[in-house]
PDB file of C-alpha atoms in Angstrom:
ATOM      1  CA  MET A   1       0.000   0.000   0.000  1.00  0.00           C
ATOM      2  CA  LYS A   2       1.257   3.456  -0.864  1.00  0.00           C
ATOM      3  CA  LYS A   3       1.639   6.044   1.844  1.00  0.00           C
ATOM      4  CA  LYS A   4      -0.015   9.363   1.218  1.00  0.00           C
ATOM      5  CA  LYS A   5       2.376  12.275   1.453  1.00  0.00           C
ATOM      6  CA  ASN A   6       1.099  15.418   3.087  1.00  0.00           C
ATOM      7  CA  LYS A   7       1.284  18.235   0.638  1.00  0.00           C
ATOM      8  CA  GLY A   8       2.222  21.605   2.055  1.00  0.00           C
ATOM      9  CA  PHE A   9       5.095  23.535   3.511  1.00  0.00           C
ATOM     10  CA  SER A  10       6.974  22.671   6.644  1.00  0.00           C
ATOM     11  CA  VAL A  11       7.379  25.175   9.454  1.00  0.00           C
ATOM     12  CA  ILE A  12      11.073  25.544   8.628  1.00  0.00           C
ATOM     13  CA  GLU A  13      10.324  26.456   5.006  1.00  0.00           C
ATOM     14  CA  ILE A  14       7.811  29.091   6.068  1.00  0.00           C
ATOM     15  CA  VAL A  15      10.232  30.575   8.625  1.00  0.00           C
ATOM     16  CA  LEU A  16      13.009  30.728   6.006  1.00  0.00           C
ATOM     17  CA  VAL A  17      10.779  32.498   3.489  1.00  0.00           C
ATOM     18  CA  LEU A  18       9.628  35.013   6.100  1.00  0.00           C
ATOM     19  CA  GLY A  19      13.253  35.614   7.097  1.00  0.00           C
ATOM     20  CA  VAL A  20      14.278  36.305   3.504  1.00  0.00           C
ATOM     21  CA  ILE A  21      11.315  38.669   3.040  1.00  0.00           C
ATOM     22  CA  GLY A  22      12.259  40.480   6.255  1.00  0.00           C
ATOM     23  CA  ILE A  23      15.862  40.924   5.155  1.00  0.00           C
ATOM     24  CA  LEU A  24      14.845  42.206   1.718  1.00  0.00           C
ATOM     25  CA  SER A  25      12.320  44.655   3.163  1.00  0.00           C
ATOM     26  CA  SER A  26      14.953  46.084   5.525  1.00  0.00           C
ATOM     27  CA  PHE A  27      16.947  47.141   2.449  1.00  0.00           C
ATOM     28  CA  ILE A  28      13.967  48.473   0.525  1.00  0.00           C
ATOM     29  CA  ALA A  29      12.104  50.432   3.248  1.00  0.00           C
ATOM     30  CA  PRO A  30      14.637  53.298   3.649  1.00  0.00           C
ATOM     31  CA  LYS A  31      14.721  53.891  -0.112  1.00  0.00           C
ATOM     32  CA  VAL A  32      10.931  53.964  -0.307  1.00  0.00           C
ATOM     33  CA  ARG A  33      10.854  56.539   2.493  1.00  0.00           C
ATOM     34  CA  ASP A  34      13.378  58.715   0.630  1.00  0.00           C
ATOM     35  CA  TYR A  35      11.369  58.504  -2.599  1.00  0.00           C
ATOM     36  CA  LEU A  36       8.144  59.441  -0.803  1.00  0.00           C
ATOM     37  CA  ALA A  37       9.921  62.414   0.783  1.00  0.00           C
ATOM     38  CA  LEU A  38      11.251  63.503  -2.627  1.00  0.00           C
ATOM     39  CA  ALA A  39       7.736  63.323  -4.048  1.00  0.00           C
ATOM     40  CA  LYS A  40       6.369  65.611  -1.310  1.00  0.00           C
ATOM     41  CA  ASP A  41       9.228  68.060  -1.851  1.00  0.00           C
ATOM     42  CA  SER A  42       8.506  68.074  -5.584  1.00  0.00           C
ATOM     43  CA  LYS A  43       4.843  68.784  -4.887  1.00  0.00           C
ATOM     44  CA  ALA A  44       5.810  71.803  -2.748  1.00  0.00           C
ATOM     45  CA  ILE A  45       8.081  73.119  -5.503  1.00  0.00           C
ATOM     46  CA  ASN A  46       5.366  72.599  -8.131  1.00  0.00           C
ATOM     47  CA  THR A  47       2.896  74.532  -5.970  1.00  0.00           C
ATOM     48  CA  LEU A  48       5.425  77.357  -5.751  1.00  0.00           C
ATOM     49  CA  GLN A  49       5.842  77.350  -9.540  1.00  0.00           C
ATOM     50  CA  SER A  50       2.050  77.450 -10.032  1.00  0.00           C
ATOM     51  CA  LEU A  51       1.776  80.486  -7.769  1.00  0.00           C
ATOM     52  CA  ARG A  52       4.641  82.221  -9.551  1.00  0.00           C
ATOM     53  CA  MET A  53       3.033  81.593 -12.935  1.00  0.00           C
ATOM     54  CA  ALA A  54      -0.336  82.874 -11.678  1.00  0.00           C
ATOM     55  CA  ASN A  55       1.372  85.956 -10.238  1.00  0.00           C
ATOM     56  CA  GLU A  56       3.031  86.763 -13.578  1.00  0.00           C
ATOM     57  CA  THR A  57      -0.172  86.116 -15.520  1.00  0.00           C
ATOM     58  CA  TYR A  58      -2.010  88.475 -13.170  1.00  0.00           C
ATOM     59  CA  TYR A  59       0.681  91.096 -13.793  1.00  0.00           C
ATOM     60  CA  LEU A  60       0.396  90.729 -17.578  1.00  0.00           C
ATOM     61  CA  GLU A  61      -3.381  91.134 -17.486  1.00  0.00           C
ATOM     62  CA  ASN A  62      -3.594  93.913 -14.878  1.00  0.00           C
ATOM     63  CA  GLY A  63      -0.300  95.801 -15.140  1.00  0.00           C
ATOM     64  CA  ASN A  64       0.485  95.280 -11.461  1.00  0.00           C
ATOM     65  CA  TYR A  65       0.949  92.454  -8.980  1.00  0.00           C
ATOM     66  CA  PRO A  66      -1.771  91.421  -6.527  1.00  0.00           C
ATOM     67  CA  SER A  67      -1.519  93.684  -3.531  1.00  0.00           C
ATOM     68  CA  SER A  68      -2.575  93.600   0.063  1.00  0.00           C
ATOM     69  CA  LYS A  69      -1.647  95.137   3.364  1.00  0.00           C
ATOM     70  CA  ASP A  70       1.300  93.342   4.963  1.00  0.00           C
ATOM     71  CA  ASN A  71       1.368  90.703   2.185  1.00  0.00           C
ATOM     72  CA  ASN A  72      -1.864  89.184   3.473  1.00  0.00           C
ATOM     73  CA  MET A  73      -1.814  85.763   1.812  1.00  0.00           C
ATOM     74  CA  SER A  74      -5.592  85.233   1.880  1.00  0.00           C
ATOM     75  CA  GLU A  75      -6.192  88.509  -0.006  1.00  0.00           C
ATOM     76  CA  ILE A  76      -3.495  87.664  -2.544  1.00  0.00           C
ATOM     77  CA  LEU A  77      -4.877  84.170  -3.124  1.00  0.00           C
ATOM     78  CA  VAL A  78      -8.365  85.595  -3.679  1.00  0.00           C
ATOM     79  CA  GLU A  79      -6.942  87.779  -6.447  1.00  0.00           C
ATOM     80  CA  LEU A  80      -5.034  84.825  -7.935  1.00  0.00           C
ATOM     81  CA  SER A  81      -7.938  82.365  -7.647  1.00  0.00           C
ATOM     82  CA  LYS A  82      -8.870  82.982 -11.296  1.00  0.00           C
ATOM     83  CA  TYR A  83      -5.521  81.406 -12.257  1.00  0.00           C
ATOM     84  CA  VAL A  84      -4.939  78.757  -9.581  1.00  0.00           C
ATOM     85  CA  GLY A  85      -8.406  78.049  -8.218  1.00  0.00           C
ATOM     86  CA  ASP A  86      -9.167  77.871  -4.523  1.00  0.00           C
ATOM     87  CA  LYS A  87      -7.277  74.685  -3.720  1.00  0.00           C
ATOM     88  CA  PHE A  88      -5.099  76.264  -1.035  1.00  0.00           C
ATOM     89  CA  GLU A  89      -5.853  76.061   2.663  1.00  0.00           C
ATOM     90  CA  LEU A  90      -4.573  78.779   4.949  1.00  0.00           C
ATOM     91  CA  VAL A  91      -3.606  78.273   8.576  1.00  0.00           C
ATOM     92  CA  GLU A  92      -3.775  81.527  10.542  1.00  0.00           C
ATOM     93  CA  ASN A  93      -3.476  83.456   7.268  1.00  0.00           C
ATOM     94  CA  GLU A  94      -0.340  81.515   6.275  1.00  0.00           C
ATOM     95  CA  LEU A  95      -0.067  79.200   3.293  1.00  0.00           C
ATOM     96  CA  LEU A  96       1.743  76.097   4.583  1.00  0.00           C
ATOM     97  CA  ILE A  97       2.781  73.148   2.421  1.00  0.00           C
ATOM     98  CA  ASP A  98       3.750  69.697   3.701  1.00  0.00           C
ATOM     99  CA  ILE A  99       7.214  68.549   2.675  1.00  0.00           C
ATOM    100  CA  GLY A 100       8.976  65.208   2.715  1.00  0.00           C
ATOM    101  CA  GLY A 101      11.977  66.282   4.717  1.00  0.00           C
ATOM    102  CA  SER A 102      14.741  68.788   5.286  1.00  0.00           C
ATOM    103  CA  LYS A 103      18.451  68.969   6.123  1.00  0.00           C
ATOM    104  CA  GLU A 104      20.576  71.349   8.181  1.00  0.00           C
ATOM    105  CA  SER A 105      23.017  71.947   5.301  1.00  0.00           C
ATOM    106  CA  ALA A 106      23.540  70.862   1.703  1.00  0.00           C
ATOM    107  CA  GLU A 107      26.356  68.480   2.688  1.00  0.00           C
ATOM    108  CA  THR A 108      24.553  66.801   5.595  1.00  0.00           C
ATOM    109  CA  LYS A 109      23.446  63.216   5.009  1.00  0.00           C
ATOM    110  CA  GLU A 110      20.989  63.190   7.923  1.00  0.00           C
ATOM    111  CA  ILE A 111      17.420  63.915   6.836  1.00  0.00           C
ATOM    112  CA  LYS A 112      14.715  65.174   9.175  1.00  0.00           C
ATOM    113  CA  TYR A 113      11.546  63.657   7.679  1.00  0.00           C
ATOM    114  CA  GLY A 114       8.316  65.622   7.555  1.00  0.00           C
ATOM    115  CA  GLY A 115       7.764  69.296   8.161  1.00  0.00           C
ATOM    116  CA  LYS A 116       6.220  72.299   6.453  1.00  0.00           C
ATOM    117  CA  VAL A 117       7.333  75.255   4.411  1.00  0.00           C
ATOM    118  CA  LYS A 118       5.561  78.584   4.272  1.00  0.00           C
ATOM    119  CA  VAL A 119       4.831  80.450   1.057  1.00  0.00           C
ATOM    120  CA  ASP A 120       5.887  84.099   1.373  1.00  0.00           C
ATOM    121  CA  LEU A 121       6.280  87.092  -0.900  1.00  0.00           C
ATOM    122  CA  ASN A 122       9.680  88.750  -1.057  1.00  0.00           C
ATOM    123  CA  SER A 123      10.260  92.462  -1.690  1.00  0.00           C
ATOM    124  CA  SER A 124      10.082  91.895  -5.471  1.00  0.00           C
ATOM    125  CA  LYS A 125       6.580  90.415  -5.139  1.00  0.00           C
ATOM    126  CA  GLU A 126       7.927  86.938  -5.966  1.00  0.00           C
ATOM    127  CA  PHE A 127       6.700  83.864  -4.139  1.00  0.00           C
ATOM    128  CA  ILE A 128       9.360  82.076  -2.092  1.00  0.00           C
ATOM    129  CA  LEU A 129       9.395  79.122   0.291  1.00  0.00           C
ATOM    130  CA  THR A 130      10.657  79.581   3.833  1.00  0.00           C
ATOM    131  CA  PRO A 131      11.074  76.889   6.487  1.00  0.00           C
ATOM    132  CA  HIS A 132       8.279  76.780   9.052  1.00  0.00           C
ATOM    133  CA  GLY A 133       8.529  75.496  12.615  1.00  0.00           C
ATOM    134  CA  ASP A 134      11.368  73.035  13.109  1.00  0.00           C
ATOM    135  CA  THR A 135      11.956  72.553   9.368  1.00  0.00           C
ATOM    136  CA  SER A 136      15.593  73.070   8.360  1.00  0.00           C
ATOM    137  CA  ASN A 137      16.809  75.433   5.624  1.00  0.00           C
ATOM    138  CA  PHE A 138      17.592  72.837   2.930  1.00  0.00           C
ATOM    139  CA  ASN A 139      15.427  70.289   1.143  1.00  0.00           C
ATOM    140  CA  ILE A 140      16.539  66.662   0.985  1.00  0.00           C
ATOM    141  CA  ARG A 141      18.314  67.261  -2.340  1.00  0.00           C
ATOM    142  CA  GLY A 142      20.448  69.927  -0.661  1.00  0.00           C
ATOM    143  CA  ASP A 143      18.797  72.993  -2.235  1.00  0.00           C
ATOM    144  CA  GLU A 144      18.001  75.951  -0.003  1.00  0.00           C
ATOM    145  CA  TRP A 145      14.224  76.415   0.317  1.00  0.00           C
ATOM    146  CA  SER A 146      14.356  80.195  -0.087  1.00  0.00           C
ATOM    147  CA  LYS A 147      16.353  79.971  -3.352  1.00  0.00           C
ATOM    148  CA  LEU A 148      14.042  77.644  -5.255  1.00  0.00           C
TER     149      LEU A 148
END
């Protein structure tokens, strides 16, 4: 009489497969985190570019830049809403954008994940990004926020 063999995996085989998956994921997880942070930084920069384009379009159509007392961001965004819509949320009259991370200097390898940058107007009526809260001065690529 033939013996029936149990079909399936042994406990050792399952443990080995889980171990290999764990080792592989430990190499992949940090890279995924960096790529997600880069994506958030890119989104912040794209938002800045959209505002700059809307600002210039407003200037071309009206002969002046949107104005407000003390660079009031909510008043400026109302004037620019024709060009960028009303997709921006203000927190205490400040336009804050989530970022993926920041660094203390361009050469630093250590990344502080998360944070926010604030959209401001400089003296030339150009939109710039400035670090907000505990966000450092450089993005994770090593570019200074205020010079983007």
